[in-house]
XYZ file of N, CA and C in Angstrom:
192
model
N 101.971 102.996 87.154
C 103.167 103.833 86.551
C 103.328 104.978 87.200
N 104.321 105.341 87.810
C 104.589 106.360 88.571
C 105.787 107.278 87.917
N 105.361 108.539 87.763
C 106.634 109.532 87.316
C 106.781 110.609 88.108
N 107.923 111.204 88.237
C 108.254 112.329 89.098
C 108.895 113.374 88.353
N 108.204 114.586 88.308
C 108.883 115.667 87.512
C 109.402 116.863 88.474
N 110.338 117.518 88.196
C 110.713 118.746 88.953
C 109.848 119.953 88.465
N 109.602 120.828 89.169
C 108.737 121.682 88.910
C 109.828 123.260 89.553
N 110.663 123.026 89.872
C 111.814 124.059 90.337
C 111.897 124.987 89.331
N 111.761 126.267 89.500
C 111.937 127.386 88.669
C 110.746 127.815 88.061
N 109.670 126.970 88.094
C 108.412 126.858 87.213
C 107.236 127.117 87.936
N 107.167 126.834 89.325
C 106.323 126.890 90.305
C 106.926 127.400 91.741
N 106.201 128.491 92.233
C 106.403 129.003 93.655
C 106.089 128.148 94.754
N 104.973 127.278 94.332
C 104.335 126.595 95.518
C 104.431 124.953 95.496
N 105.602 124.620 94.627
C 105.608 123.416 94.393
C 107.144 122.849 94.035
N 108.020 121.704 94.304
C 109.234 121.735 93.964
C 109.271 120.545 92.991
N 108.360 119.617 93.266
C 108.194 118.337 92.138
C 106.756 117.814 92.080
N 106.501 117.128 91.432
C 105.125 116.480 91.125
C 105.245 115.159 90.724
N 104.375 114.378 91.324
C 104.398 112.776 91.197
C 103.081 112.692 90.575
N 103.238 112.104 89.503
C 102.290 111.632 88.335
C 101.937 110.098 88.586
N 100.882 109.525 88.825
C 100.536 108.248 88.869
C 99.410 107.737 88.093
N 99.565 106.672 87.551
C 98.609 106.118 86.666
C 98.232 104.836 86.969
N 96.833 104.517 87.222
C 96.704 103.136 87.664
C 95.218 102.641 87.092
N 94.856 101.467 86.823
C 93.664 101.224 86.646
C 92.551 100.949 87.858
N 93.231 100.943 89.046
C 92.681 101.080 90.192
C 92.739 102.189 91.209
N 91.584 102.659 91.686
C 91.719 103.625 92.385
C 92.552 103.452 93.845
N 92.271 102.200 94.161
C 92.821 102.040 95.402
C 94.316 101.900 95.411
N 94.948 101.619 94.306
C 96.551 101.507 94.066
C 97.043 103.195 94.475
N 96.172 104.192 93.975
C 96.824 105.520 94.123
C 96.533 105.869 95.522
N 95.558 105.371 96.183
C 95.111 105.591 97.579
C 96.291 104.945 98.336
N 96.546 103.618 98.128
C 97.587 103.058 98.841
C 98.934 103.699 99.122
N 99.338 103.873 97.697
C 100.750 104.932 97.412
C 100.685 105.948 98.363
N 99.492 106.986 98.250
C 99.675 108.151 99.030
C 99.554 107.899 100.560
N 98.990 106.715 101.078
C 99.071 106.271 102.532
C 100.474 105.808 102.881
N 101.041 105.152 102.230
C 102.533 104.547 102.479
C 103.323 106.001 102.264
N 103.240 106.865 101.499
C 104.354 107.955 101.419
C 103.910 108.736 102.588
N 102.672 109.069 102.991
C 102.319 109.695 104.155
C 102.511 109.145 105.573
N 102.905 107.744 105.673
C 103.246 107.207 106.587
C 104.862 107.058 106.791
N 105.589 107.726 105.867
C 107.007 107.915 106.205
C 107.567 108.841 106.841
N 108.899 109.012 107.202
C 109.425 110.174 107.998
C 109.611 111.455 107.022
N 109.490 111.331 105.649
C 109.605 112.281 104.587
C 108.182 113.123 104.779
N 107.103 112.530 105.270
C 105.656 113.278 105.365
C 105.669 114.640 105.879
N 106.630 114.673 106.972
C 106.665 115.936 107.721
C 107.080 116.979 107.103
N 107.758 116.849 106.083
C 108.259 117.907 105.167
C 107.461 118.061 103.699
N 106.522 117.209 103.673
C 105.885 117.412 102.330
C 104.395 118.144 102.652
N 103.984 119.152 101.666
C 102.740 119.692 101.466
C 102.042 119.496 100.311
N 100.856 119.278 100.275
C 100.199 119.031 98.814
C 99.428 120.194 98.414
N 99.914 121.201 97.706
C 98.989 122.304 97.652
C 98.144 121.905 96.230
N 98.342 121.002 95.483
C 97.257 120.689 94.390
C 97.250 119.244 94.650
N 95.837 118.507 94.310
C 95.813 117.290 94.015
C 94.801 117.089 92.874
N 95.011 116.617 91.887
C 94.173 116.348 90.849
C 93.884 114.979 90.434
N 92.833 114.482 90.334
C 92.331 113.150 90.085
C 91.351 113.121 89.030
N 91.690 112.503 87.975
C 90.842 112.626 86.702
C 90.887 110.857 86.113
N 90.042 110.745 85.371
C 89.764 109.416 84.531
C 89.588 110.054 83.135
N 89.979 109.075 82.245
C 89.992 109.081 80.799
C 89.610 107.635 80.170
N 88.798 108.008 79.019
C 88.432 106.866 78.470
C 89.438 106.567 77.420
N 89.412 105.065 76.952
C 90.517 104.419 76.047
C 90.048 105.128 74.786
N 91.050 105.377 74.020
C 91.055 105.913 72.656
C 90.268 105.111 71.576
N 89.476 105.739 70.815
C 88.855 104.958 69.777
C 89.942 104.785 68.673
N 90.907 105.217 68.558
C 91.879 105.045 67.431
C 92.858 103.895 67.646
N 92.890 103.606 68.950
C 93.917 102.418 69.145
C 93.216 101.445 69.691
N 93.365 100.070 69.140
C 92.635 98.895 69.303
C 93.168 98.201 70.645
N 94.628 98.078 70.710
C 95.184 97.599 71.781
C 96.354 98.270 72.523
N 96.435 98.430 73.778
C 97.248 99.013 74.522
C 98.402 97.990 74.945
N 99.669 98.407 74.865
C 100.808 97.885 75.174
C 101.001 97.642 76.575
């Protein structure tokens, strides 16, 4: 799952944020590699990069 959010007007160092959710770390790495291999990569900077893990909720038995 990939979501893009605009941060225009809220942050001076970033115009948009790409949020990606995956069960495999390799999926996140592959997407970043493909993006940095495009012509757009010359215009991109990465002021922040956050990677985190969460555990499944104890209150939900099954995820959709």
